[in-house]
């Protein structure tokens, strides 16, 4: 039976500015609510624009000293942070589940990933390379350096509230930048956890600052302020668009990791048992609230009925309940608002005459918490919003396709272009997927997890720039070219004929 989690004491957390844990300059606070129990478990300050400015000033003041440290020394702090995260794994996973709702086993994996981000980017300490190039002239050298940008505003979403923080702070730190972090207002506690360990690792004050508050206020200030050199944000496409407009104030550099609508293609020659397991994980992991979730399934006509009946049977068997319990596969959605969005997609399907063949409503048990049944919708049209808009919940539309080329065309028919999945053992299909699916990630015969050395990047409305990998790291630097004349008699007569 579902056991509701009631927190005995409400935590009152603070913001971290210039090495001090402080309240906001206003009186307001934000309640953090456990999505399984619907009870308030913590408060954080609702920061103001003034607080944001203070945090930016603190980062600006600390950044030059941080950048002067040899990268290996910066890396030492980062490996210490990673070690502390691993030591605090259980506590951090518990906090994550209590504010976000994903099952505890998923939270543990996420916390591991947070540690791994610090370790991976620390490895670049001896590989922050520039170029030394031959000059067109004798006794001259041309050098290209990769310098820190300065102050990085890192804005994170609620669906991976720990890993997204690490994915932004770690590359910023190794490249010599200082950070102002603004986590999602729904899940700020995991960010507080990480920043407490940053402090414990001894990172100099001001290098990492944490500010809590609303995106439209504090977030807007961070994006439009002239002290911000780079905004790195993960979140919805709508917010990304606003941030891009705001950052144009100072022609700010941007990394935007935005929404997705991953197609999941299963072809007749695929290993069906494996494809089924992957299809379940790809849609219902984190209750469907993952940017690389399978958001629409394209099934080969000849296997569709059989595949779908197994898929429905497996989805029905998922155990929904207390995310803290080891037996739980599917927790609640993060908020009532997000559940409402998914429910509206189900209502739309019914209005459009599609068939809800599994789920479609709230479960009787657990009766408390923002739960939604795993929902499978058949007979959906490609033009429907169910196929074109991001659902971001445990609801999957299914479409039937007659040829693999057509499946690729339908997959590409989307304003989003983040992740995509293909299950086939036919070499020709595999290579078509590699070259013709226009998405930033294509998984062939597998479903995640992303690896740190891979570039996480979205085509079209799914983003700008990349995260992870050496390519993501480079976006935290800016290029500088130096032309050095080292001859005894400097001067280029042909440039200065009058001298
Ligand atoms: P969201 O509503 O866009 O919020 C993301 C972050 O942006 C939050 O910290 C939010 O602050 C802040 N924000 C909102 N409006 C802002 C503005 N005008 N200026 C500055 N900051 C602003 O997204 P979410 O609901 O938290 O996350 C779910 C979305 O993230 C989905 O679309 C998902 O696909 C996407 N996502 C993408 C990736 C990827 O790598 N591509 C990974 C994970 C998630 P408040 O919380 O205070 O509003």
Coordinates of C-alpha atoms and ligand atoms in Angstrom, one line a residue:
X1 CA 0.0 0.0 0.0
X2 CA 1.1 3.5 -0.7
X3 CA 2.6 5.3 2.3
X4 CA 2.4 9.0 2.2
X5 CA 5.6 10.8 3.1
X6 CA 5.0 13.5 5.6
X7 CA 8.0 15.6 6.4
X8 CA 8.3 16.1 10.2
X9 CA 10.1 19.5 9.9
X10 CA 10.2 22.1 7.2
X11 CA 13.7 23.1 6.2
X12 CA 14.4 26.8 5.7
X13 CA 17.2 27.1 3.2
X14 CA 19.1 30.2 2.1
X15 CA 20.9 31.6 -0.9
X16 CA 24.7 31.6 -1.2
X17 CA 26.3 34.9 -2.2
X18 CA 29.9 35.8 -1.8
X19 CA 30.6 32.9 0.5
X20 CA 27.7 33.6 2.9
X21 CA 24.4 31.8 3.3
X22 CA 21.9 34.7 3.2
X23 CA 18.2 35.5 3.1
X24 CA 16.6 37.5 0.3
X25 CA 16.5 41.2 0.3
X26 CA 12.7 40.9 0.2
X27 CA 10.5 39.0 2.7
X28 CA 9.0 36.5 0.3
X29 CA 9.8 32.8 0.3
X30 CA 9.0 30.0 -2.1
X31 CA 7.5 26.8 -0.8
X32 CA 9.0 23.5 -2.0
X33 CA 6.4 20.8 -2.1
X34 CA 6.8 17.0 -2.1
X35 CA 4.8 15.8 -5.2
X36 CA 4.1 12.5 -3.5
X37 CA 2.6 13.9 -0.3
X38 CA 1.6 17.4 -1.6
X39 CA 3.0 18.8 1.7
X40 CA 5.5 21.7 2.0
X41 CA 8.9 20.3 2.9
X42 CA 11.0 23.4 2.7
X43 CA 11.2 27.1 1.9
X44 CA 13.8 29.1 0.0
X45 CA 14.1 32.8 -0.3
X46 CA 12.3 34.4 -3.2
X47 CA 15.3 36.4 -4.4
X48 CA 15.0 39.8 -6.0
X49 CA 16.7 41.6 -8.8
X50 CA 18.9 43.3 -6.2
X51 CA 20.0 39.9 -4.9
X52 CA 20.8 38.8 -8.5
X53 CA 22.9 41.9 -9.0
X54 CA 24.8 41.2 -5.7
X55 CA 25.4 37.6 -6.8
X56 CA 26.7 38.8 -10.2
X57 CA 29.0 41.4 -8.5
X58 CA 30.3 38.7 -6.2
X59 CA 31.1 36.4 -9.1
X60 CA 32.7 39.2 -11.0
X61 CA 35.0 40.0 -8.1
X62 CA 36.1 36.4 -7.5
X63 CA 36.5 35.4 -11.1
X64 CA 40.0 36.8 -11.9
X65 CA 41.6 35.1 -8.9
X66 CA 40.0 31.8 -9.8
X67 CA 41.1 32.1 -13.4
X68 CA 44.7 32.7 -12.3
X69 CA 44.9 29.4 -10.5
X70 CA 46.5 26.7 -12.6
X71 CA 43.8 24.5 -14.1
X72 CA 45.1 21.5 -12.1
X73 CA 44.4 23.4 -8.9
X74 CA 40.9 24.1 -10.0
X75 CA 40.5 20.5 -10.9
X76 CA 41.6 19.5 -7.4
X77 CA 38.6 21.4 -5.9
X78 CA 36.4 19.7 -8.5
X79 CA 37.5 16.2 -7.7
X80 CA 36.9 17.0 -4.0
X81 CA 33.3 18.1 -4.9
X82 CA 32.8 14.9 -6.7
X83 CA 34.1 12.9 -3.8
X84 CA 31.8 14.7 -1.4
X85 CA 28.8 14.1 -3.7
X86 CA 29.6 10.4 -3.7
X87 CA 29.9 10.3 0.1
X88 CA 26.6 12.1 0.4
X89 CA 24.8 10.0 -2.3
X90 CA 22.0 8.6 -0.1
X91 CA 21.1 11.9 1.5
X92 CA 21.2 13.8 -1.8
X93 CA 19.1 11.1 -3.6
X94 CA 16.5 11.4 -0.8
X95 CA 16.3 15.1 -1.1
X96 CA 16.0 14.8 -4.9
X97 CA 13.2 12.3 -4.7
X98 CA 11.4 14.3 -2.0
X99 CA 11.3 17.5 -4.1
X100 CA 11.0 16.0 -7.6
X101 CA 9.2 12.7 -7.2
X102 CA 11.3 10.3 -9.2
X103 CA 11.9 6.9 -7.7
X104 CA 14.8 6.7 -5.4
X105 CA 16.8 4.4 -7.6
X106 CA 16.6 7.0 -10.4
X107 CA 17.7 9.7 -8.0
X108 CA 20.8 7.7 -7.0
X109 CA 21.7 7.4 -10.7
X110 CA 21.3 11.1 -11.1
X111 CA 23.5 11.9 -8.1
X112 CA 26.2 9.6 -9.5
X113 CA 25.9 11.5 -12.7
X114 CA 26.4 14.8 -10.9
X115 CA 29.7 13.5 -9.4
X116 CA 30.8 12.1 -12.8
X117 CA 30.3 15.6 -14.4
X118 CA 32.8 17.1 -11.9
X119 CA 35.2 14.2 -12.5
X120 CA 34.9 14.4 -16.3
X121 CA 35.5 18.1 -16.6
X122 CA 38.3 18.0 -14.1
X123 CA 40.1 15.7 -16.4
X124 CA 40.5 18.6 -18.9
X125 CA 42.9 20.4 -16.5
X126 CA 45.9 19.4 -18.7
X127 CA 44.0 19.6 -22.0
X128 CA 42.8 23.2 -22.1
X129 CA 44.8 23.7 -25.2
X130 CA 45.1 26.6 -27.6
X131 CA 47.1 26.8 -30.8
X132 CA 50.6 28.1 -31.7
X133 CA 50.5 28.8 -35.5
X134 CA 53.2 29.7 -38.0
X135 CA 53.1 33.4 -39.0
X136 CA 53.2 34.7 -42.5
X137 CA 56.2 36.7 -41.5
X138 CA 59.7 35.8 -40.2
X139 CA 60.3 35.9 -36.4
X140 CA 56.7 36.3 -35.5
X141 CA 54.3 33.9 -33.8
X142 CA 50.6 33.7 -33.8
X143 CA 48.9 32.2 -30.8
X144 CA 45.2 31.4 -30.2
X145 CA 44.2 31.2 -26.5
X146 CA 41.0 29.9 -25.0
X147 CA 40.2 32.3 -22.1
X148 CA 37.4 32.2 -19.6
X149 CA 34.3 34.2 -20.5
X150 CA 34.0 35.7 -16.9
X151 CA 30.6 35.3 -15.2
X152 CA 28.3 32.5 -16.2
X153 CA 24.6 32.5 -15.3
X154 CA 23.5 28.9 -15.0
X155 CA 19.7 28.4 -15.0
X156 CA 18.4 24.9 -14.4
X157 CA 15.1 23.0 -14.8
X158 CA 13.2 20.7 -12.3
X159 CA 13.4 17.4 -14.1
X160 CA 17.1 16.7 -13.3
X161 CA 17.7 19.2 -10.5
X162 CA 21.1 17.8 -9.4
X163 CA 22.7 16.6 -12.7
X164 CA 21.8 19.8 -14.6
X165 CA 23.5 21.9 -11.9
X166 CA 26.7 19.8 -12.2
X167 CA 26.6 19.8 -16.0
X168 CA 26.8 23.6 -15.9
X169 CA 29.0 24.4 -12.9
X170 CA 31.7 21.9 -13.7
X171 CA 32.7 23.1 -17.2
X172 CA 32.4 26.7 -16.0
X173 CA 34.8 26.1 -13.2
X174 CA 37.5 24.2 -15.0
X175 CA 37.7 26.9 -17.7
X176 CA 38.2 29.6 -15.0
X177 CA 34.7 31.2 -14.9
X178 CA 32.7 32.2 -11.9
X179 CA 29.1 31.1 -11.6
X180 CA 25.7 32.4 -10.5
X181 CA 23.3 29.5 -10.3
X182 CA 19.6 29.8 -10.4
X183 CA 17.7 26.5 -10.0
X184 CA 14.1 25.8 -10.8
X185 CA 11.7 27.3 -8.3
X186 CA 10.0 23.9 -8.1
X187 CA 13.2 22.0 -7.1
X188 CA 15.8 24.3 -5.6
X189 CA 16.9 21.9 -2.8
X190 CA 19.2 19.7 -4.9
X191 CA 21.0 22.8 -6.0
X192 CA 21.4 23.8 -2.4
X193 CA 22.8 20.4 -1.7
X194 CA 25.5 20.7 -4.4
X195 CA 26.4 24.2 -3.5
X196 CA 26.9 23.2 0.2
X197 CA 29.4 20.7 -1.0
X198 CA 31.1 23.2 -3.3
X199 CA 31.6 25.3 -0.1
X200 CA 32.8 22.3 1.9
X201 CA 35.3 21.5 -0.8
X202 CA 36.9 25.0 -0.1
X203 CA 36.2 26.7 -3.4
X204 CA 37.1 30.3 -2.9
X205 CA 34.2 32.6 -1.9
X206 CA 32.3 34.3 -4.7
X207 CA 33.3 31.7 -7.3
X208 CA 30.0 29.9 -7.0
X209 CA 26.9 31.8 -6.0
X210 CA 23.3 30.4 -5.6
X211 CA 20.3 32.5 -6.0
X212 CA 16.7 31.3 -5.7
X213 CA 13.7 33.1 -7.2
X214 CA 11.5 33.2 -10.2
X215 CA 12.7 32.9 -13.7
X216 CA 10.7 36.0 -14.9
X217 CA 12.4 38.1 -12.2
X218 CA 15.7 36.9 -10.9
X219 CA 16.3 34.8 -14.1
X220 CA 15.5 37.7 -16.3
X221 CA 17.9 39.9 -14.4
X222 CA 20.7 37.4 -14.8
X223 CA 20.1 37.1 -18.5
X224 CA 19.9 40.8 -19.2
X225 CA 22.6 42.1 -16.9
X226 CA 25.8 43.4 -18.5
X227 CA 28.0 41.5 -16.0
X228 CA 26.8 38.2 -17.4
X229 CA 29.1 36.9 -20.1
X230 CA 27.4 33.6 -20.8
X231 CA 23.9 32.3 -20.0
X232 CA 23.7 28.5 -19.9
X233 CA 20.1 27.4 -19.5
X234 CA 18.2 24.1 -19.7
X235 CA 14.5 24.3 -19.8
X236 CA 11.5 24.8 -22.1
X237 CA 11.7 26.3 -25.6
X238 CA 9.4 29.1 -24.5
X239 CA 11.7 30.2 -21.7
X240 CA 14.7 29.8 -24.0
X241 CA 13.2 32.2 -26.6
X242 CA 12.7 34.8 -23.9
X243 CA 16.2 34.4 -22.6
X244 CA 17.6 34.8 -26.1
X245 CA 15.7 38.1 -26.4
X246 CA 16.9 39.3 -23.0
X247 CA 20.5 38.4 -23.5
X248 CA 20.5 40.4 -26.7
X249 CA 20.8 43.4 -24.4
X250 CA 24.5 42.7 -24.1
X251 CA 24.9 40.3 -27.1
X252 CA 25.4 37.7 -24.4
X253 CA 26.7 34.2 -25.3
X254 CA 24.2 31.5 -25.0
X255 CA 23.9 27.7 -24.4
X256 CA 20.3 26.7 -24.5
X257 CA 19.2 23.1 -24.0
X258 CA 15.5 23.1 -24.7
X259 CA 12.5 20.9 -25.3
X260 CA 12.3 17.6 -27.2
X261 CA 9.8 15.4 -29.0
X262 CA 11.8 12.2 -29.5
X263 CA 10.5 9.8 -32.2
X264 CA 10.9 6.1 -31.3
X265 CA 10.9 4.0 -34.5
X266 CA 10.7 0.2 -34.2
X267 CA 11.1 -1.7 -37.4
X268 CA 10.1 -5.3 -38.2
X269 CA 13.6 -6.7 -38.1
X270 CA 14.4 -5.3 -34.6
X271 CA 15.0 -7.5 -31.5
X272 CA 11.5 -7.1 -30.3
X273 CA 12.0 -8.1 -26.7
X274 CA 14.8 -5.6 -26.3
X275 CA 13.0 -2.8 -28.2
X276 CA 10.0 -3.3 -25.8
X277 CA 12.1 -2.9 -22.7
X278 CA 13.7 0.2 -24.2
X279 CA 10.4 1.6 -25.2
X280 CA 9.1 1.3 -21.7
X281 CA 12.1 2.9 -20.1
X282 CA 12.3 5.6 -22.8
X283 CA 8.7 6.8 -22.1
X284 CA 8.2 6.1 -18.4
X285 CA 11.6 6.9 -16.9
X286 CA 11.2 9.9 -14.6
X287 CA 7.4 9.7 -15.3
X288 CA 8.0 10.8 -18.8
X289 CA 9.5 14.1 -17.7
X290 CA 12.8 13.8 -19.6
X291 CA 13.9 15.9 -22.5
X292 CA 15.0 12.8 -24.4
X293 CA 11.9 10.8 -23.5
X294 CA 10.2 8.8 -26.3
X295 CA 7.4 11.3 -27.1
X296 CA 5.9 9.5 -30.2
X297 CA 6.2 5.9 -31.3
X298 CA 6.4 5.0 -35.0
X299 CA 5.8 1.3 -35.4
X300 CA 6.2 -0.8 -38.6
X301 CA 2.7 -1.7 -39.8
X302 CA 3.6 -5.4 -39.9
X303 CA 4.5 -5.7 -36.2
X304 CA 2.4 -2.9 -34.8
X305 CA -0.4 -4.8 -33.2
X306 CA 1.8 -7.4 -31.6
X307 CA 4.3 -4.8 -30.3
X308 CA 1.6 -2.6 -29.0
X309 CA -0.2 -5.4 -27.1
X310 CA 3.1 -6.3 -25.3
X311 CA 3.9 -2.7 -24.7
X312 CA 0.5 -2.1 -23.1
X313 CA 0.9 -5.2 -20.9
X314 CA 4.3 -4.1 -19.7
X315 CA 3.2 -0.5 -19.1
X316 CA 0.3 -1.9 -17.0
X317 CA 2.7 -3.8 -14.8
X318 CA 4.7 -0.7 -13.8
X319 CA 4.3 -0.3 -10.1
X320 CA 3.2 3.2 -9.3
X321 CA 3.6 4.5 -5.7
X322 CA 5.8 6.1 -3.1
X323 CA 9.0 7.1 -4.9
X324 CA 11.0 6.4 -1.7
X325 CA 10.0 2.7 -1.8
X326 CA 12.4 0.3 -3.5
X327 CA 9.5 -1.5 -5.3
X328 CA 8.3 1.7 -7.1
X329 CA 8.8 2.0 -10.9
X330 CA 6.8 5.2 -11.4
X331 CA 6.5 8.1 -9.0
X332 CA 4.2 11.1 -9.2
X333 CA 4.6 14.0 -11.7
X334 CA 6.5 16.9 -10.4
X335 CA 3.5 19.2 -10.0
X336 CA -0.2 19.5 -10.4
X337 CA 0.4 22.0 -13.2
X338 CA 2.5 19.5 -15.2
X339 CA -0.1 16.7 -14.6
X340 CA -2.8 19.1 -15.9
X341 CA -0.8 19.6 -19.1
X342 CA -0.6 15.9 -19.7
X343 CA -4.3 15.5 -18.9
X344 CA -5.2 18.1 -21.5
X345 CA -3.3 16.1 -24.1
X346 CA -5.4 13.1 -23.2
X347 CA -8.6 15.1 -23.5
X348 CA -7.4 16.3 -26.9
X349 CA -6.8 12.8 -28.1
X350 CA -10.4 11.9 -27.1
X351 CA -11.8 14.9 -29.0
X352 CA -9.7 14.0 -32.1
X353 CA -11.1 10.4 -32.1
X354 CA -7.9 8.7 -31.1
X355 CA -8.1 5.6 -28.9
X356 CA -6.8 5.7 -25.3
X357 CA -5.8 2.0 -25.0
X358 CA -4.2 2.2 -21.6
X359 CA -4.6 4.6 -18.7
X360 CA -5.9 8.1 -19.3
X361 CA -6.7 9.1 -15.8
X362 CA -5.5 9.4 -12.2
X363 CA -5.0 6.2 -10.3
X364 CA -7.3 5.3 -7.4
X365 CA -4.2 4.5 -5.3
X366 CA -2.1 6.5 -4.4
X367 CA -5.0 8.8 -3.7
X368 CA -2.7 11.7 -2.7
X369 CA 0.1 13.0 -4.8
X370 CA 0.3 14.1 -8.5
X371 CA 0.0 10.7 -10.1
X372 CA -1.1 10.0 -13.6
X373 CA -1.5 6.5 -15.1
X374 CA 0.8 5.4 -17.8
X375 CA -1.3 6.2 -20.9
X376 CA -1.0 4.8 -24.4
X377 CA -2.9 6.5 -27.3
X378 CA -3.4 4.7 -30.6
X379 CA -4.6 6.0 -34.0
X380 CA -3.1 9.4 -33.7
X381 CA -2.5 11.7 -36.7
X382 CA 0.9 13.1 -37.5
X383 CA -0.6 16.7 -37.5
X384 CA -2.1 16.3 -34.0
X385 CA -0.6 18.4 -31.2
X386 CA 0.0 15.0 -29.5
X387 CA 2.7 14.4 -32.1
X388 CA 3.8 18.0 -32.6
X389 CA 4.0 19.4 -29.1
X390 CA 6.1 18.3 -26.1
X391 CA 3.8 16.3 -23.7
X392 CA 6.4 15.7 -20.9
X393 CA 4.4 13.1 -19.0
X394 CA 3.6 9.4 -19.0
X395 CA 1.5 9.6 -22.2
X396 CA 2.6 8.2 -25.5
X397 CA 0.9 8.6 -28.9
X398 CA 1.4 5.7 -31.4
X399 CA 1.5 5.9 -35.2
X400 CA 1.7 3.1 -37.8
X401 CA 4.1 3.4 -40.7
X402 CA 4.5 1.4 -43.9
X403 CA 8.1 2.2 -45.0
X404 CA 11.2 3.1 -43.1
X405 CA 11.8 6.1 -45.3
X406 CA 8.3 7.4 -44.4
X407 CA 9.1 6.8 -40.7
X408 CA 12.2 9.1 -41.0
X409 CA 10.2 11.7 -42.8
X410 CA 7.5 11.7 -40.0
X411 CA 10.3 11.8 -37.4
X412 CA 11.8 14.8 -39.0
X413 CA 8.4 16.6 -39.3
X414 CA 8.9 18.4 -36.0
X415 CA 10.0 21.8 -34.7
X416 CA 12.0 19.9 -32.1
X417 CA 15.3 18.0 -32.8
X418 CA 16.9 16.7 -29.6
X419 CA 16.9 12.9 -29.2
X420 CA 15.7 10.2 -31.6
X421 CA 15.5 6.3 -31.3
X422 CA 15.7 3.6 -34.0
X423 CA 15.4 -0.1 -33.5
X424 CA 16.4 -2.2 -36.5
X425 CA 19.0 -4.7 -37.4
X426 CA 19.1 -3.7 -41.1
X427 CA 22.3 -2.0 -42.0
X428 CA 20.8 0.2 -44.6
X429 CA 18.2 1.4 -42.1
X430 CA 20.8 2.1 -39.5
X431 CA 22.8 4.2 -41.8
X432 CA 19.7 6.1 -43.0
X433 CA 19.0 6.9 -39.4
X434 CA 22.6 8.1 -38.9
X435 CA 22.6 10.4 -41.9
X436 CA 18.9 11.3 -42.4
X437 CA 17.4 11.8 -39.0
X438 CA 17.9 15.4 -38.3
X439 CA 18.2 15.3 -34.5
X440 CA 21.1 16.2 -32.2
X441 CA 21.2 12.6 -30.8
X442 CA 20.2 9.3 -32.4
X443 CA 20.2 6.1 -30.4
X444 CA 20.3 3.0 -32.5
X445 CA 19.1 -0.2 -30.7
X446 CA 19.6 1.4 -27.3
X447 CA 18.1 4.0 -25.0
X448 CA 20.4 6.3 -23.1
X449 CA 22.0 7.0 -21.0
X450 CA 23.9 9.9 -22.5
X451 CA 27.6 9.7 -22.0
X452 CA 29.7 12.6 -20.8
X453 CA 32.0 12.5 -23.8
X454 CA 29.0 12.9 -26.1
X455 CA 27.7 16.3 -27.2
X456 CA 24.2 16.9 -25.9
X457 CA 22.7 19.2 -28.5
X458 CA 19.4 20.1 -30.1
X459 CA 18.6 20.9 -33.7
X460 CA 15.9 23.5 -34.6
X461 CA 13.9 24.7 -31.5
X462 CA 15.6 22.2 -29.2
X463 CA 18.5 24.5 -28.5
X464 CA 21.6 26.4 -29.2
X465 CA 25.1 25.2 -28.6
X466 CA 25.9 21.9 -26.8
X467 CA 26.6 20.5 -23.4
X468 CA 29.0 17.7 -22.3
X469 CA 32.0 16.7 -24.5
X470 CA 35.0 18.8 -25.5
X471 CA 32.6 20.8 -27.8
X472 CA 30.4 21.8 -24.9
X473 CA 33.4 22.7 -22.8
X474 CA 34.7 25.1 -25.5
X475 CA 31.5 27.1 -25.3
X476 CA 32.6 28.2 -21.8
X477 CA 35.7 29.9 -23.3
X478 CA 36.3 32.8 -25.7
X479 CA 39.1 32.9 -28.2
X480 CA 41.9 35.4 -28.2
X481 CA 44.6 35.7 -30.9
X482 CA 48.0 37.1 -30.1
X483 CA 50.5 38.2 -32.8
X484 CA 54.0 38.3 -31.3
X485 CA 56.9 39.9 -33.1
X486 CA 60.2 38.6 -31.5
X487 CA 62.7 39.9 -34.0
X488 CA 65.6 42.1 -33.0
X489 CA 64.5 44.7 -35.5
X490 CA 60.7 44.8 -35.4
X491 CA 58.7 46.4 -38.1
X492 CA 57.3 45.5 -41.4
X493 CA 58.5 47.9 -44.1
X494 CA 55.9 46.9 -46.6
X495 CA 53.2 47.8 -44.2
X496 CA 54.7 51.1 -43.2
X497 CA 56.4 52.4 -46.4
X498 CA 56.3 56.0 -45.0
X499 CA 58.3 55.2 -41.8
Ligands
LIG1 P1 11.2 26.1 -17.7 O1 9.9 26.4 -17.1 O2 11.6 26.7 -19.0 O3 12.3 26.5 -16.5 C1 13.7 26.3 -16.6 C2 14.4 27.3 -15.9 O4 14.4 28.6 -16.5 C3 13.9 27.5 -14.4 O5 15.0 27.8 -13.6 C4 13.0 28.8 -14.6 O6 12.8 29.5 -13.4 C5 13.9 29.5 -15.6 N1 13.2 30.6 -16.4 C6 11.9 30.5 -16.8 N2 11.6 31.6 -17.5 C7 12.7 32.4 -17.5 C8 13.0 33.7 -18.0 N3 12.2 34.4 -18.7 N4 14.3 34.2 -17.8 C9 15.2 33.4 -17.2 N5 14.9 32.2 -16.6 C10 13.7 31.7 -16.8 O7 11.5 24.5 -17.8 P2 11.2 23.4 -16.8 O8 9.7 23.2 -16.8 O9 11.9 23.6 -15.5 O10 11.8 22.1 -17.4 C11 11.2 21.3 -18.4 C12 11.7 21.7 -19.7 O11 13.1 21.5 -19.8 C13 11.1 20.7 -20.8 O12 10.8 21.5 -21.9 C14 12.3 19.8 -21.1 O13 12.3 19.3 -22.4 C15 13.5 20.8 -21.0 N6 14.7 20.1 -20.7 C16 15.7 20.1 -21.7 C17 16.9 19.5 -21.5 C18 17.9 19.5 -22.6 O14 19.0 19.1 -22.3 N7 17.6 19.8 -23.8 C19 17.1 18.8 -20.3 C20 16.1 18.8 -19.3 C21 14.9 19.5 -19.5 P3 11.5 29.2 -12.6 O15 11.5 27.8 -12.2 O16 11.6 30.1 -11.4 O17 10.3 29.5 -13.5

